[in-house]
Tab-separated table of C-alpha atoms in Angstrom:
chain	number	residue	atom	x	y	z
A	1	GLN	CA	-149.355	39.722	-97.491
A	2	VAL	CA	-150.370	39.628	-93.834
A	3	GLN	CA	-153.952	39.583	-92.654
A	4	LEU	CA	-154.895	41.048	-89.277
A	5	VAL	CA	-158.003	40.398	-87.212
A	6	GLU	CA	-158.832	42.436	-84.104
A	7	SER	CA	-161.051	41.225	-81.289
A	8	GLY	CA	-161.906	42.050	-77.690
A	9	GLY	CA	-163.816	45.282	-78.077
A	10	GLY	CA	-167.091	45.941	-76.318
A	11	LEU	CA	-169.043	48.140	-73.939
A	12	VAL	CA	-167.502	48.946	-70.562
A	13	GLN	CA	-168.128	51.472	-67.820
A	14	ALA	CA	-165.675	54.266	-67.121
A	15	GLY	CA	-162.839	52.993	-64.972
A	16	GLY	CA	-163.146	49.503	-66.379
A	17	SER	CA	-160.755	47.425	-68.460
A	18	LEU	CA	-160.640	45.644	-71.795
A	19	ARG	CA	-157.966	43.640	-73.587
A	20	LEU	CA	-157.817	43.841	-77.357
A	21	SER	CA	-156.150	41.173	-79.448
A	22	CYS	CA	-154.750	41.350	-82.960
A	23	THR	CA	-154.057	38.007	-84.602
A	24	ALA	CA	-151.949	37.840	-87.748
A	25	SER	CA	-151.713	35.313	-90.536
A	26	GLY	CA	-149.568	35.297	-93.626
A	27	ARG	CA	-146.089	36.818	-93.488
A	28	THR	CA	-143.727	36.223	-90.602
A	29	PHE	CA	-145.320	38.129	-87.735
A	30	SER	CA	-142.170	38.391	-85.657
A	31	SER	CA	-140.290	40.309	-88.348
A	32	TYR	CA	-142.357	43.480	-88.069
A	33	HIS	CA	-143.151	46.130	-85.555
A	34	MET	CA	-146.844	46.559	-84.955
A	35	GLY	CA	-149.174	49.306	-83.850
A	36	TRP	CA	-152.586	50.171	-82.497
A	37	PHE	CA	-154.560	53.160	-83.732
A	38	ARG	CA	-158.055	54.426	-83.024
A	39	GLN	CA	-160.610	56.474	-84.894
A	40	THR	CA	-163.908	58.169	-84.171
A	41	PRO	CA	-166.378	59.351	-86.823
A	42	GLY	CA	-165.266	62.539	-88.512
A	43	LYS	CA	-161.770	62.425	-87.070
A	44	GLU	CA	-158.465	61.196	-88.402
A	45	ARG	CA	-157.018	57.899	-87.260
A	46	GLU	CA	-154.708	58.519	-84.308
A	47	PHE	CA	-151.744	56.633	-82.916
A	48	VAL	CA	-152.256	54.765	-79.647
A	49	ALA	CA	-149.254	52.479	-79.177
A	50	ALA	CA	-146.582	50.519	-81.027
A	51	ILE	CA	-144.236	47.664	-80.249
A	52	SER	CA	-140.983	46.541	-81.828
A	53	SER	CA	-140.684	43.209	-83.589
A	54	SER	CA	-139.061	41.585	-80.553
A	55	GLY	CA	-141.405	43.229	-78.082
A	56	ARG	CA	-138.529	44.868	-76.191
A	57	ASN	CA	-139.422	48.420	-77.157
A	58	THR	CA	-142.822	50.020	-76.736
A	59	TYR	CA	-144.174	53.437	-77.639
A	60	TYR	CA	-147.312	55.196	-76.395
A	61	ALA	CA	-149.380	58.260	-77.106
A	62	ASP	CA	-149.322	60.630	-74.145
A	63	PHE	CA	-153.033	60.230	-73.531
A	64	VAL	CA	-152.702	56.490	-72.773
A	65	LYS	CA	-149.432	56.391	-70.860
A	66	GLY	CA	-149.897	54.648	-67.537
A	67	ARG	CA	-153.292	53.236	-68.556
A	68	PHE	CA	-152.664	51.083	-71.648
A	69	THR	CA	-150.050	48.369	-72.169
A	70	ILE	CA	-149.054	46.938	-75.537
A	71	SER	CA	-147.517	43.484	-75.767
A	72	ARG	CA	-147.058	40.657	-78.232
A	73	ASP	CA	-146.647	36.906	-78.303
A	74	ASN	CA	-144.723	36.029	-81.444
A	75	ALA	CA	-145.277	32.326	-80.877
A	76	LYS	CA	-149.016	32.953	-81.179
A	77	ASN	CA	-148.780	35.612	-83.914
A	78	THR	CA	-150.790	37.870	-81.646
A	79	MET	CA	-150.468	41.400	-80.307
A	80	TYR	CA	-152.419	42.756	-77.359
A	81	LEU	CA	-153.564	46.055	-75.963
A	82	GLN	CA	-154.486	45.970	-72.288
A	83	MET	CA	-156.625	49.008	-71.543
A	84	ASN	CA	-157.203	49.985	-67.921
A	85	SER	CA	-158.879	52.998	-66.296
A	86	LEU	CA	-160.910	53.542	-69.433
A	87	LYS	CA	-162.502	56.932	-70.014
A	88	PRO	CA	-165.491	57.911	-72.181
A	89	GLU	CA	-163.060	59.727	-74.494
A	90	ASP	CA	-161.404	56.371	-75.236
A	91	THR	CA	-164.546	55.401	-77.155
A	92	ALA	CA	-163.468	54.626	-80.733
A	93	ALA	CA	-162.885	51.924	-83.283
A	94	TYR	CA	-159.468	50.412	-82.587
A	95	TYR	CA	-157.296	49.105	-85.419
A	96	CYS	CA	-154.058	47.156	-85.536
A	97	ALA	CA	-151.532	47.402	-88.337
A	98	VAL	CA	-148.091	46.290	-89.458
A	99	GLY	CA	-145.192	48.700	-89.622
A	100	VAL	CA	-143.932	49.340	-93.173
A	101	PHE	CA	-140.757	51.296	-92.401
A	102	PRO	CA	-137.597	49.992	-90.690
A	103	THR	CA	-138.230	52.300	-87.724
A	104	VAL	CA	-141.379	52.992	-85.750
A	105	VAL	CA	-143.300	56.109	-86.679
A	106	THR	CA	-146.528	57.293	-85.126
A	107	ASP	CA	-148.215	58.405	-88.323
A	108	PRO	CA	-150.741	56.028	-89.915
A	109	SER	CA	-148.784	56.293	-93.187
A	110	GLY	CA	-146.068	54.239	-91.508
A	111	PHE	CA	-148.372	51.249	-91.190
A	112	GLY	CA	-150.253	48.918	-93.510
A	113	SER	CA	-152.274	45.729	-93.704
A	114	TRP	CA	-154.916	47.243	-91.433
A	115	GLY	CA	-157.398	45.027	-89.657
A	116	GLN	CA	-161.144	45.640	-89.833
A	117	GLY	CA	-161.256	47.257	-86.407
A	118	THR	CA	-163.002	46.504	-83.127
A	119	GLN	CA	-165.335	48.947	-81.419
A	120	VAL	CA	-164.669	50.088	-77.857
A	121	THR	CA	-167.415	52.028	-76.113
A	122	VAL	CA	-166.883	53.476	-72.635
A	123	SER	CA	-169.974	54.690	-70.830
A	124	SER	CA	-169.870	57.407	-68.184
């Protein structure tokens, strides 16, 4: 079983940047694709970005394309989400998770071993 811990959230003004980290322990990190999701109260968890096990392939939700960059360092068992040009609507709890299917899907059901989340708040 893999354990995931997110960090790097906080309060930032609109237009600012944050970098989230997701550190894994347990199973071999480099064997799995990984993803970032976000959730606000009363709404379903939504896909933000995903990255293949090697890091060569990345996938993004339309609303973050050109602003967010997902990456990973398999030597450090860590995945990152660099968030630039943040908007108030990006305010949410951000979660990382491990892919459970052989291919990347954007539905939360395709991921498991969720972290506890890190809060991102963007002020206007």
